[in-house]
């Protein structure tokens, strides 16, 4: 790949775990349930795999057949060294993320803890460029808070990835979690996940589900803003990962207009929703639509800021965005912001890099 | 006219593809099930993925009836290893979803056992 000329902070890279990798990090009896009872996490997606190698880039599958994203040396060769990353934020492959586990919270919490330890030991401490995301089983709130305190205090953990479930994130249920994240200088990240875009069910076709992912992100941002999360936790930030960004101007206009008419219902809002977004919400760029330079520039003008977008590749997934090809060419200052400075300014633990 | 042997005719069975070079350029040599050879630039026109890491397969074709699938052109469709975009070998490498776009192609002839790409 053509080498990037500017320092890149990639805000969405998927490392991948296999159950055997974390067995030695699991306490009993959870190790026993996997090793002897052959437990695997239930997955629901009904579609045939969307691309040549399922959800992965076909050329990212390891030569020995192991799944894409499961080997640091291969990731270094194909991504970090090849592109010339300054830093990358790991967001996992969502398995064994507990986010789709509606029962057996003890197992979900045990997996999150084992996963965080595995991530720190095998990725964050083996490549200085890599930073991590804390996984929690929010279904058990007290344990989740303890996990944020425990794993989130690691200097290279930069955010908490919250499970997407039937309790929206603005709900007071989550506020103690936000409080602990804020204490640990961690941001909150949302990476799209199984069903939530279609009335809690899957649409008929993958193309529908994948097209509508931004709506799940819009719902969560709207919910958190009007529930006052960003006013209650003024140093908390929200990174919306892999939901796209071309809907941002629409959201800003819509929420501001609604706020002007209906403010009396949410008097705890001290700022216009668009101001809250500009100050506390960021969006990763992938999967970028194919925009002309004029369309891209116009979009930034409509947002009124060039500080909300943070470049991401989504490596090693099938809809990977190339740092040199996915976005239109832009001037050096703007390139620097979108490819690096916006993420650096957003995550407190990246300020010093 | 520049020309170069890119592979031996027996290197590819019908329905297979491989990477080769033409000068400094990486080319994708494809052999369709009818035994014909084709050559294209080995880089997706979307984001530059190496096409030889993708797949030679068939495609679901246009159907006027929602919910009804037809699968044909077996072995004549190049599918990108990243975003899965489909290109029709027999139709100048045109993208199925947007036939105005195509992968740049090269001329190919076979002499004896040599597959030769030329401009």
mmCIF file of C-alpha atoms in Angstrom, chain A:
data_model
loop_
_atom_site.group_PDB
_atom_site.id
_atom_site.type_symbol
_atom_site.label_atom_id
_atom_site.label_comp_id
_atom_site.label_asym_id
_atom_site.label_seq_id
_atom_site.Cartn_x
_atom_site.Cartn_y
_atom_site.Cartn_z
ATOM 1 C CA UNK A 1 0.000 0.000 0.000
ATOM 2 C CA UNK A 2 1.115 3.533 -0.659
ATOM 3 C CA UNK A 3 2.685 4.788 2.542
ATOM 4 C CA UNK A 4 0.886 7.502 4.395
ATOM 5 C CA UNK A 5 2.766 10.777 4.548
ATOM 6 C CA UNK A 6 1.203 11.942 7.803
ATOM 7 C CA UNK A 7 1.084 10.396 11.267
ATOM 8 C CA UNK A 8 -2.053 8.277 11.525
ATOM 9 C CA UNK A 9 -4.093 7.462 14.616
ATOM 10 C CA UNK A 10 -6.401 4.685 13.463
ATOM 11 C CA UNK A 11 -9.523 4.693 15.641
ATOM 12 C CA UNK A 12 -10.912 1.258 14.782
ATOM 13 C CA UNK A 13 -8.722 -1.850 14.497
ATOM 14 C CA UNK A 14 -10.066 -5.312 15.283
ATOM 15 C CA UNK A 15 -7.862 -7.756 17.063
ATOM 16 C CA UNK A 16 -9.420 -11.171 17.320
ATOM 17 C CA UNK A 17 -9.452 -13.695 20.100
ATOM 18 C CA UNK A 18 -10.036 -17.412 19.940
ATOM 19 C CA UNK A 19 -11.358 -19.150 23.023
ATOM 20 C CA UNK A 20 -8.174 -21.159 23.527
ATOM 21 C CA UNK A 21 -6.257 -17.873 23.786
ATOM 22 C CA UNK A 22 -8.069 -16.780 26.922
ATOM 23 C CA UNK A 23 -8.576 -20.073 28.733
ATOM 24 C CA UNK A 24 -5.606 -19.401 30.993
ATOM 25 C CA UNK A 25 -7.083 -16.036 31.902
ATOM 26 C CA UNK A 26 -10.453 -17.450 32.947
ATOM 27 C CA UNK A 27 -11.223 -18.491 36.502
ATOM 28 C CA UNK A 28 -13.014 -21.750 37.173
ATOM 29 C CA UNK A 29 -15.718 -22.771 36.610
ATOM 30 C CA UNK A 30 -15.845 -20.576 33.486
ATOM 31 C CA UNK A 31 -12.788 -22.242 31.988
ATOM 32 C CA UNK A 32 -14.508 -25.578 32.595
ATOM 33 C CA UNK A 33 -17.655 -24.455 30.777
ATOM 34 C CA UNK A 34 -15.655 -23.691 27.632
ATOM 35 C CA UNK A 35 -13.075 -26.455 27.845
ATOM 36 C CA UNK A 36 -15.253 -29.357 28.954
ATOM 37 C CA UNK A 37 -18.804 -28.268 28.165
ATOM 38 C CA UNK A 38 -17.923 -26.686 24.775
ATOM 39 C CA UNK A 39 -19.780 -23.463 25.461
ATOM 40 C CA UNK A 40 -19.757 -20.963 22.640
ATOM 41 C CA UNK A 41 -21.427 -17.613 22.504
ATOM 42 C CA UNK A 42 -24.695 -17.609 20.652
ATOM 43 C CA UNK A 43 -24.641 -15.555 17.455
ATOM 44 C CA UNK A 44 -27.697 -14.525 15.555
ATOM 45 C CA UNK A 45 -26.864 -13.060 12.135
ATOM 46 C CA UNK A 46 -29.017 -14.960 9.644
ATOM 47 C CA UNK A 47 -27.306 -13.941 6.429
ATOM 48 C CA UNK A 48 -24.778 -15.673 4.287
ATOM 49 C CA UNK A 49 -21.399 -14.022 4.726
ATOM 50 C CA UNK A 50 -21.349 -10.714 2.877
ATOM 51 C CA UNK A 51 -17.942 -10.748 1.202
ATOM 52 C CA UNK A 52 -15.270 -13.038 -0.224
ATOM 53 C CA UNK A 53 -13.917 -14.106 3.181
ATOM 54 C CA UNK A 54 -16.957 -13.566 5.351
ATOM 55 C CA UNK A 55 -16.634 -10.391 7.383
ATOM 56 C CA UNK A 56 -12.865 -10.210 6.832
ATOM 57 C CA UNK A 57 -10.591 -8.907 4.126
ATOM 58 C CA UNK A 58 -9.651 -12.032 2.156
ATOM 59 C CA UNK A 59 -5.984 -11.035 2.181
ATOM 60 C CA UNK A 60 -5.977 -10.588 5.964
ATOM 61 C CA UNK A 61 -6.686 -14.236 6.734
ATOM 62 C CA UNK A 62 -3.406 -15.661 8.067
ATOM 63 C CA UNK A 63 -1.337 -17.893 5.782
ATOM 64 C CA UNK A 64 -1.759 -20.769 8.259
ATOM 65 C CA UNK A 65 -5.541 -20.414 8.133
ATOM 66 C CA UNK A 66 -6.067 -18.641 11.461
ATOM 67 C CA UNK A 67 -8.699 -15.903 11.364
ATOM 68 C CA UNK A 68 -7.878 -12.351 10.335
ATOM 69 C CA UNK A 69 -6.735 -10.126 13.189
ATOM 70 C CA UNK A 70 -5.569 -12.974 15.423
ATOM 71 C CA UNK A 71 -1.807 -12.435 15.075
ATOM 72 C CA UNK A 72 0.112 -9.313 16.060
ATOM 73 C CA UNK A 73 3.088 -9.954 13.757
ATOM 74 C CA UNK A 74 0.830 -10.268 10.722
ATOM 75 C CA UNK A 75 -1.109 -7.140 11.678
ATOM 76 C CA UNK A 76 2.162 -5.254 12.061
ATOM 77 C CA UNK A 77 3.311 -6.358 8.634
ATOM 78 C CA UNK A 78 0.039 -5.801 6.776
ATOM 79 C CA UNK A 79 -1.221 -2.697 8.551
ATOM 80 C CA UNK A 80 0.847 -0.906 11.173
ATOM 81 C CA UNK A 81 4.218 -1.026 9.410
ATOM 82 C CA UNK A 82 2.864 -0.931 5.878
ATOM 83 C CA UNK A 83 0.686 2.129 6.377
ATOM 84 C CA UNK A 84 2.990 3.682 8.955
ATOM 85 C CA UNK A 85 0.642 4.022 11.913
ATOM 86 C CA UNK A 86 1.518 6.354 14.746
ATOM 87 C CA UNK A 87 -1.156 4.721 16.912
ATOM 88 C CA UNK A 88 -4.135 2.425 16.654
ATOM 89 C CA UNK A 89 -7.075 1.773 18.939
ATOM 90 C CA UNK A 90 -8.194 -1.826 19.309
ATOM 91 C CA UNK A 91 -11.915 -2.448 19.329
ATOM 92 C CA UNK A 92 -11.946 -6.272 19.237
ATOM 93 C CA UNK A 93 -13.900 -8.614 17.030
ATOM 94 C CA UNK A 94 -16.898 -8.538 19.354
ATOM 95 C CA UNK A 95 -16.425 -12.125 20.392
ATOM 96 C CA UNK A 96 -16.297 -12.965 23.269
ATOM 97 C CA UNK A 97 -17.676 -9.530 23.916
ATOM 98 C CA UNK A 98 -20.549 -10.005 26.329
ATOM 99 C CA UNK A 99 -22.676 -7.463 24.510
ATOM 100 C CA UNK A 100 -25.144 -9.904 23.059
ATOM 101 C CA UNK A 101 -25.503 -12.034 26.190
ATOM 102 C CA UNK A 102 -28.870 -11.517 27.765
ATOM 103 C CA UNK A 103 -28.478 -14.232 30.321
ATOM 104 C CA UNK A 104 -25.695 -15.713 32.425
ATOM 105 C CA UNK A 105 -24.159 -12.408 33.470
ATOM 106 C CA UNK A 106 -21.513 -14.202 35.515
ATOM 107 C CA UNK A 107 -20.069 -15.727 32.338
ATOM 108 C CA UNK A 108 -20.301 -12.405 30.491
ATOM 109 C CA UNK A 109 -18.396 -10.630 33.242
ATOM 110 C CA UNK A 110 -15.752 -13.372 33.452
ATOM 111 C CA UNK A 111 -15.213 -13.203 29.695
ATOM 112 C CA UNK A 112 -14.854 -9.430 29.753
ATOM 113 C CA UNK A 113 -12.192 -9.630 32.464
ATOM 114 C CA UNK A 114 -10.274 -12.403 30.683
ATOM 115 C CA UNK A 115 -10.519 -10.522 27.407
ATOM 116 C CA UNK A 116 -9.189 -7.291 28.895
ATOM 117 C CA UNK A 117 -6.215 -9.110 30.425
ATOM 118 C CA UNK A 118 -5.489 -10.930 27.154
ATOM 119 C CA UNK A 119 -5.684 -7.666 25.223
ATOM 120 C CA UNK A 120 -3.275 -5.887 27.563
ATOM 121 C CA UNK A 121 -0.766 -8.728 27.676
ATOM 122 C CA UNK A 122 -0.709 -9.701 24.011
ATOM 123 C CA UNK A 123 -1.307 -6.435 22.190
ATOM 124 C CA UNK A 124 -0.997 -3.260 24.271
ATOM 125 C CA UNK A 125 2.217 -4.339 25.980
ATOM 126 C CA UNK A 126 3.732 -5.808 22.824
ATOM 127 C CA UNK A 127 3.390 -2.870 20.440
ATOM 128 C CA UNK A 128 3.781 0.667 21.677
ATOM 129 C CA UNK A 129 1.467 1.946 18.935
ATOM 130 C CA UNK A 130 -1.564 -0.013 20.133
ATOM 131 C CA UNK A 131 -4.157 1.272 22.604
ATOM 132 C CA UNK A 132 -7.153 -0.604 23.949
ATOM 133 C CA UNK A 133 -10.848 -0.621 24.828
ATOM 134 C CA UNK A 134 -12.202 -1.905 28.125
ATOM 135 C CA UNK A 135 -14.908 -4.544 27.710
ATOM 136 C CA UNK A 136 -17.556 -4.805 30.361
ATOM 137 C CA UNK A 137 -20.692 -6.791 31.048
ATOM 138 C CA UNK A 138 -22.927 -3.851 31.868
ATOM 139 C CA UNK A 139 -25.738 -6.212 32.781
ATOM 140 C CA UNK A 140 -23.976 -6.551 36.138
ATOM 141 C CA UNK A 141 -23.366 -2.897 36.848
ATOM 142 C CA UNK A 142 -21.374 -3.145 40.046
ATOM 143 C CA UNK A 143 -18.989 -5.668 38.556
ATOM 144 C CA UNK A 144 -18.714 -3.553 35.408
ATOM 145 C CA UNK A 145 -17.663 -0.569 37.500
ATOM 146 C CA UNK A 146 -15.033 -2.681 39.240
ATOM 147 C CA UNK A 147 -13.741 -3.811 35.839
ATOM 148 C CA UNK A 148 -13.506 -0.239 34.568
ATOM 149 C CA UNK A 149 -11.502 0.615 37.672
ATOM 150 C CA UNK A 150 -9.281 -2.487 37.337
ATOM 151 C CA UNK A 151 -8.593 -2.741 33.599
ATOM 152 C CA UNK A 152 -9.368 0.868 32.755
ATOM 153 C CA UNK A 153 -6.595 2.163 34.966
ATOM 154 C CA UNK A 154 -4.058 0.678 32.532
ATOM 155 C CA UNK A 155 -2.302 3.626 30.864
ATOM 156 C CA UNK A 156 -3.058 2.305 27.366
ATOM 157 C CA UNK A 157 -6.777 1.692 27.852
ATOM 158 C CA UNK A 158 -8.498 4.707 26.306
ATOM 159 C CA UNK A 159 -12.227 3.965 26.283
ATOM 160 C CA UNK A 160 -15.018 1.729 27.547
ATOM 161 C CA UNK A 161 -16.986 -0.125 24.890
ATOM 162 C CA UNK A 162 -20.535 -0.335 26.166
ATOM 163 C CA UNK A 163 -22.822 -3.197 25.200
ATOM 164 C CA UNK A 164 -25.735 -2.206 23.001
ATOM 165 C CA UNK A 165 -28.900 -3.535 24.515
ATOM 166 C CA UNK A 166 -32.478 -2.598 25.248
ATOM 167 C CA UNK A 167 -31.529 0.031 27.806
ATOM 168 C CA UNK A 168 -30.458 3.177 25.970
ATOM 169 C CA UNK A 169 -27.259 4.771 27.214
ATOM 170 C CA UNK A 170 -28.830 7.966 28.452
ATOM 171 C CA UNK A 171 -30.788 5.970 31.054
ATOM 172 C CA UNK A 172 -29.771 6.639 34.658
ATOM 173 C CA UNK A 173 -28.847 2.940 34.893
ATOM 174 C CA UNK A 174 -25.598 3.763 33.100
ATOM 175 C CA UNK A 175 -24.703 6.941 34.978
ATOM 176 C CA UNK A 176 -22.541 5.228 37.643
ATOM 177 C CA UNK A 177 -20.632 3.594 34.784
ATOM 178 C CA UNK A 178 -20.041 7.000 33.186
ATOM 179 C CA UNK A 179 -18.931 8.360 36.533
ATOM 180 C CA UNK A 180 -16.247 5.680 36.872
ATOM 181 C CA UNK A 181 -15.156 6.080 33.227
ATOM 182 C CA UNK A 182 -14.727 9.797 33.812
ATOM 183 C CA UNK A 183 -12.628 9.118 36.918
ATOM 184 C CA UNK A 184 -10.346 6.843 34.899
ATOM 185 C CA UNK A 185 -9.989 9.379 32.030
ATOM 186 C CA UNK A 186 -11.759 6.952 29.692
ATOM 187 C CA UNK A 187 -14.126 7.895 26.900
ATOM 188 C CA UNK A 188 -17.201 5.842 25.951
ATOM 189 C CA UNK A 189 -17.164 4.035 22.606
ATOM 190 C CA UNK A 190 -20.034 2.641 20.603
ATOM 191 C CA UNK A 191 -19.228 0.112 17.938
ATOM 192 C CA UNK A 192 -22.210 -1.211 16.037
ATOM 193 C CA UNK A 193 -23.208 -4.714 16.930
ATOM 194 C CA UNK A 194 -25.942 -7.245 16.460
ATOM 195 C CA UNK A 195 -29.537 -6.345 15.843
ATOM 196 C CA UNK A 196 -30.413 -2.985 17.302
ATOM 197 C CA UNK A 197 -31.213 -1.148 14.081
ATOM 198 C CA UNK A 198 -34.454 -2.857 13.132
ATOM 199 C CA UNK A 199 -36.975 -2.926 15.966
ATOM 200 C CA UNK A 200 -34.690 -5.350 17.788
ATOM 201 C CA UNK A 201 -34.825 -7.826 14.914
ATOM 202 C CA UNK A 202 -32.906 -8.419 11.715
ATOM 203 C CA UNK A 203 -34.162 -6.951 8.426
ATOM 204 C CA UNK A 204 -34.679 -9.301 5.516
ATOM 205 C CA UNK A 205 -31.343 -8.569 3.831
ATOM 206 C CA UNK A 206 -27.807 -7.844 5.053
ATOM 207 C CA UNK A 207 -27.648 -4.816 2.762
ATOM 208 C CA UNK A 208 -30.579 -3.271 4.637
ATOM 209 C CA UNK A 209 -29.027 -3.903 8.040
ATOM 210 C CA UNK A 210 -25.644 -2.578 6.968
ATOM 211 C CA UNK A 211 -27.167 0.506 5.335
ATOM 212 C CA UNK A 212 -29.134 1.370 8.462
ATOM 213 C CA UNK A 213 -26.348 1.071 11.042
ATOM 214 C CA UNK A 214 -26.073 4.890 11.262
ATOM 215 C CA UNK A 215 -29.621 5.005 12.605
ATOM 216 C CA UNK A 216 -28.551 2.994 15.669
ATOM 217 C CA UNK A 217 -25.823 5.569 16.282
ATOM 218 C CA UNK A 218 -28.254 8.465 15.797
ATOM 219 C CA UNK A 219 -30.619 6.992 18.367
ATOM 220 C CA UNK A 220 -27.906 6.599 20.979
ATOM 221 C CA UNK A 221 -26.485 10.120 20.525
ATOM 222 C CA UNK A 222 -29.981 11.626 20.664
ATOM 223 C CA UNK A 223 -30.825 9.646 23.789
ATOM 224 C CA UNK A 224 -27.641 10.593 25.632
ATOM 225 C CA UNK A 225 -27.950 14.288 24.756
ATOM 226 C CA UNK A 226 -31.590 14.695 25.817
ATOM 227 C CA UNK A 227 -31.073 12.623 28.959
ATOM 228 C CA UNK A 228 -28.452 15.122 30.017
ATOM 229 C CA UNK A 229 -25.478 12.770 30.120
ATOM 230 C CA UNK A 230 -23.068 15.292 28.640
ATOM 231 C CA UNK A 231 -24.087 18.038 31.046
ATOM 232 C CA UNK A 232 -23.914 15.727 34.046
ATOM 233 C CA UNK A 233 -20.490 14.388 32.979
ATOM 234 C CA UNK A 234 -18.771 17.364 31.366
ATOM 235 C CA UNK A 235 -15.433 15.668 30.688
ATOM 236 C CA UNK A 236 -16.979 12.511 29.244
ATOM 237 C CA UNK A 237 -16.720 12.001 25.501
ATOM 238 C CA UNK A 238 -18.488 9.628 23.155
ATOM 239 C CA UNK A 239 -16.778 8.028 20.147
ATOM 240 C CA UNK A 240 -19.246 6.639 17.592
ATOM 241 C CA UNK A 241 -17.386 3.883 15.767
ATOM 242 C CA UNK A 242 -18.247 2.490 12.366
ATOM 243 C CA UNK A 243 -21.555 4.250 12.021
ATOM 244 C CA UNK A 244 -20.533 6.703 9.332
ATOM 245 C CA UNK A 245 -20.600 10.489 9.496
ATOM 246 C CA UNK A 246 -22.607 11.949 6.633
ATOM 247 C CA UNK A 247 -25.722 12.153 8.816
ATOM 248 C CA UNK A 248 -24.100 14.554 11.304
ATOM 249 C CA UNK A 249 -25.377 17.833 9.797
ATOM 250 C CA UNK A 250 -28.915 16.462 9.684
ATOM 251 C CA UNK A 251 -28.713 15.495 13.354
ATOM 252 C CA UNK A 252 -27.358 18.859 14.387
ATOM 253 C CA UNK A 253 -30.107 20.751 12.565
ATOM 254 C CA UNK A 254 -32.868 18.430 13.719
ATOM 255 C CA UNK A 255 -31.870 18.300 17.390
ATOM 256 C CA UNK A 256 -31.293 22.067 17.566
ATOM 257 C CA UNK A 257 -34.674 22.794 16.007
ATOM 258 C CA UNK A 258 -36.399 20.368 18.369
ATOM 259 C CA UNK A 259 -34.543 21.895 21.317
ATOM 260 C CA UNK A 260 -35.731 25.386 20.399
ATOM 261 C CA UNK A 261 -39.344 24.161 20.358
ATOM 262 C CA UNK A 262 -39.331 21.636 23.186
ATOM 263 C CA UNK A 263 -36.612 22.768 25.593
ATOM 264 C CA UNK A 264 -39.119 22.912 28.456
ATOM 265 C CA UNK A 265 -39.182 19.105 28.543
ATOM 266 C CA UNK A 266 -35.401 18.817 29.045
ATOM 267 C CA UNK A 267 -34.455 21.896 31.066
ATOM 268 C CA UNK A 268 -31.208 20.267 32.209
ATOM 269 C CA UNK A 269 -29.693 20.930 28.789
ATOM 270 C CA UNK A 270 -27.451 23.970 29.114
ATOM 271 C CA UNK A 271 -26.183 23.964 25.550
ATOM 272 C CA UNK A 272 -27.640 23.465 22.075
ATOM 273 C CA UNK A 273 -27.402 19.796 21.024
ATOM 274 C CA UNK A 274 -25.097 20.750 18.155
ATOM 275 C CA UNK A 275 -22.743 22.437 20.634
ATOM 276 C CA UNK A 276 -22.748 19.337 22.822
ATOM 277 C CA UNK A 277 -21.890 17.215 19.778
ATOM 278 C CA UNK A 278 -19.078 19.544 18.751
ATOM 279 C CA UNK A 279 -17.579 19.437 22.211
ATOM 280 C CA UNK A 280 -18.149 15.865 23.374
ATOM 281 C CA UNK A 281 -19.032 13.545 20.474
ATOM 282 C CA UNK A 282 -16.701 12.263 17.756
ATOM 283 C CA UNK A 283 -17.264 9.965 14.788
ATOM 284 C CA UNK A 284 -14.909 7.556 13.060
ATOM 285 C CA UNK A 285 -14.868 7.871 9.286
ATOM 286 C CA UNK A 286 -15.200 4.279 8.118
ATOM 287 C CA UNK A 287 -17.213 3.108 6.246
ATOM 288 C CA UNK A 288 -16.848 6.270 4.178
ATOM 289 C CA UNK A 289 -19.205 6.803 1.284
ATOM 290 C CA UNK A 290 -17.475 7.724 -1.961
ATOM 291 C CA UNK A 291 -17.577 11.510 -1.762
ATOM 292 C CA UNK A 292 -16.131 14.068 -4.132
ATOM 293 C CA UNK A 293 -13.858 16.674 -2.630
ATOM 294 C CA UNK A 294 -16.617 19.225 -3.033
ATOM 295 C CA UNK A 295 -19.154 17.012 -1.275
ATOM 296 C CA UNK A 296 -16.734 16.295 1.576
ATOM 297 C CA UNK A 297 -15.806 19.968 2.023
ATOM 298 C CA UNK A 298 -19.450 20.965 1.955
ATOM 299 C CA UNK A 299 -20.258 18.391 4.619
ATOM 300 C CA UNK A 300 -17.596 19.802 6.948
ATOM 301 C CA UNK A 301 -18.967 23.304 6.376
ATOM 302 C CA UNK A 302 -22.431 22.071 7.282
ATOM 303 C CA UNK A 303 -21.070 20.591 10.521
ATOM 304 C CA UNK A 304 -19.426 23.901 11.310
ATOM 305 C CA UNK A 305 -16.278 22.169 12.515
ATOM 306 C CA UNK A 306 -13.506 19.993 11.148
ATOM 307 C CA UNK A 307 -12.744 18.535 14.563
ATOM 308 C CA UNK A 308 -15.417 15.834 14.842
ATOM 309 C CA UNK A 309 -14.100 13.234 12.393
ATOM 310 C CA UNK A 310 -11.386 10.704 13.247
ATOM 311 C CA UNK A 311 -10.002 8.425 10.579
ATOM 312 C CA UNK A 312 -10.444 4.668 10.964
ATOM 313 C CA UNK A 313 -9.628 1.663 8.795
ATOM 314 C CA UNK A 314 -11.710 -1.086 10.452
ATOM 315 C CA UNK A 315 -8.860 -3.488 9.641
ATOM 316 C CA UNK A 316 -9.119 -6.436 9.008
ATOM 317 C CA UNK A 317 -12.773 -6.371 8.068
ATOM 318 C CA UNK A 318 -14.173 -6.621 4.556
ATOM 319 C CA UNK A 319 -15.229 -2.983 4.372
ATOM 320 C CA UNK A 320 -11.739 -1.718 5.356
ATOM 321 C CA UNK A 321 -11.015 1.887 4.398
ATOM 322 C CA UNK A 322 -7.621 2.605 2.875
ATOM 323 C CA UNK A 323 -5.885 5.630 4.464
ATOM 324 C CA UNK A 324 -4.750 6.760 1.028
ATOM 325 C CA UNK A 325 -7.911 6.052 -0.959
ATOM 326 C CA UNK A 326 -11.054 6.281 1.157
ATOM 327 C CA UNK A 327 -11.384 10.052 1.586
ATOM 328 C CA UNK A 328 -10.889 12.840 -0.966
ATOM 329 C CA UNK A 329 -7.511 14.582 -0.984
ATOM 330 C CA UNK A 330 -7.449 17.486 1.440
ATOM 331 C CA UNK A 331 -4.958 20.124 2.477
ATOM 332 C CA UNK A 332 -2.248 19.314 4.972
ATOM 333 C CA UNK A 333 -3.844 20.981 7.974
ATOM 334 C CA UNK A 334 -7.176 19.221 7.517
ATOM 335 C CA UNK A 335 -5.451 15.907 6.823
ATOM 336 C CA UNK A 336 -3.525 16.252 10.060
ATOM 337 C CA UNK A 337 -6.710 16.899 12.028
ATOM 338 C CA UNK A 338 -8.786 14.059 10.608
ATOM 339 C CA UNK A 339 -6.014 11.471 10.490
ATOM 340 C CA UNK A 340 -4.467 12.240 13.838
ATOM 341 C CA UNK A 341 -5.062 15.380 15.881
ATOM 342 C CA UNK A 342 -8.800 15.025 16.423
ATOM 343 C CA UNK A 343 -8.353 11.590 18.010
ATOM 344 C CA UNK A 344 -5.320 12.751 19.969
ATOM 345 C CA UNK A 345 -7.271 15.692 21.384
ATOM 346 C CA UNK A 346 -10.323 13.541 22.145
ATOM 347 C CA UNK A 347 -8.776 10.717 24.146
ATOM 348 C CA UNK A 348 -7.122 12.047 27.339
ATOM 349 C CA UNK A 349 -4.616 9.188 27.369
ATOM 350 C CA UNK A 350 -3.485 10.072 23.855
ATOM 351 C CA UNK A 351 -2.844 13.758 24.580
ATOM 352 C CA UNK A 352 0.830 13.145 25.255
ATOM 353 C CA UNK A 353 1.729 10.956 22.273
#
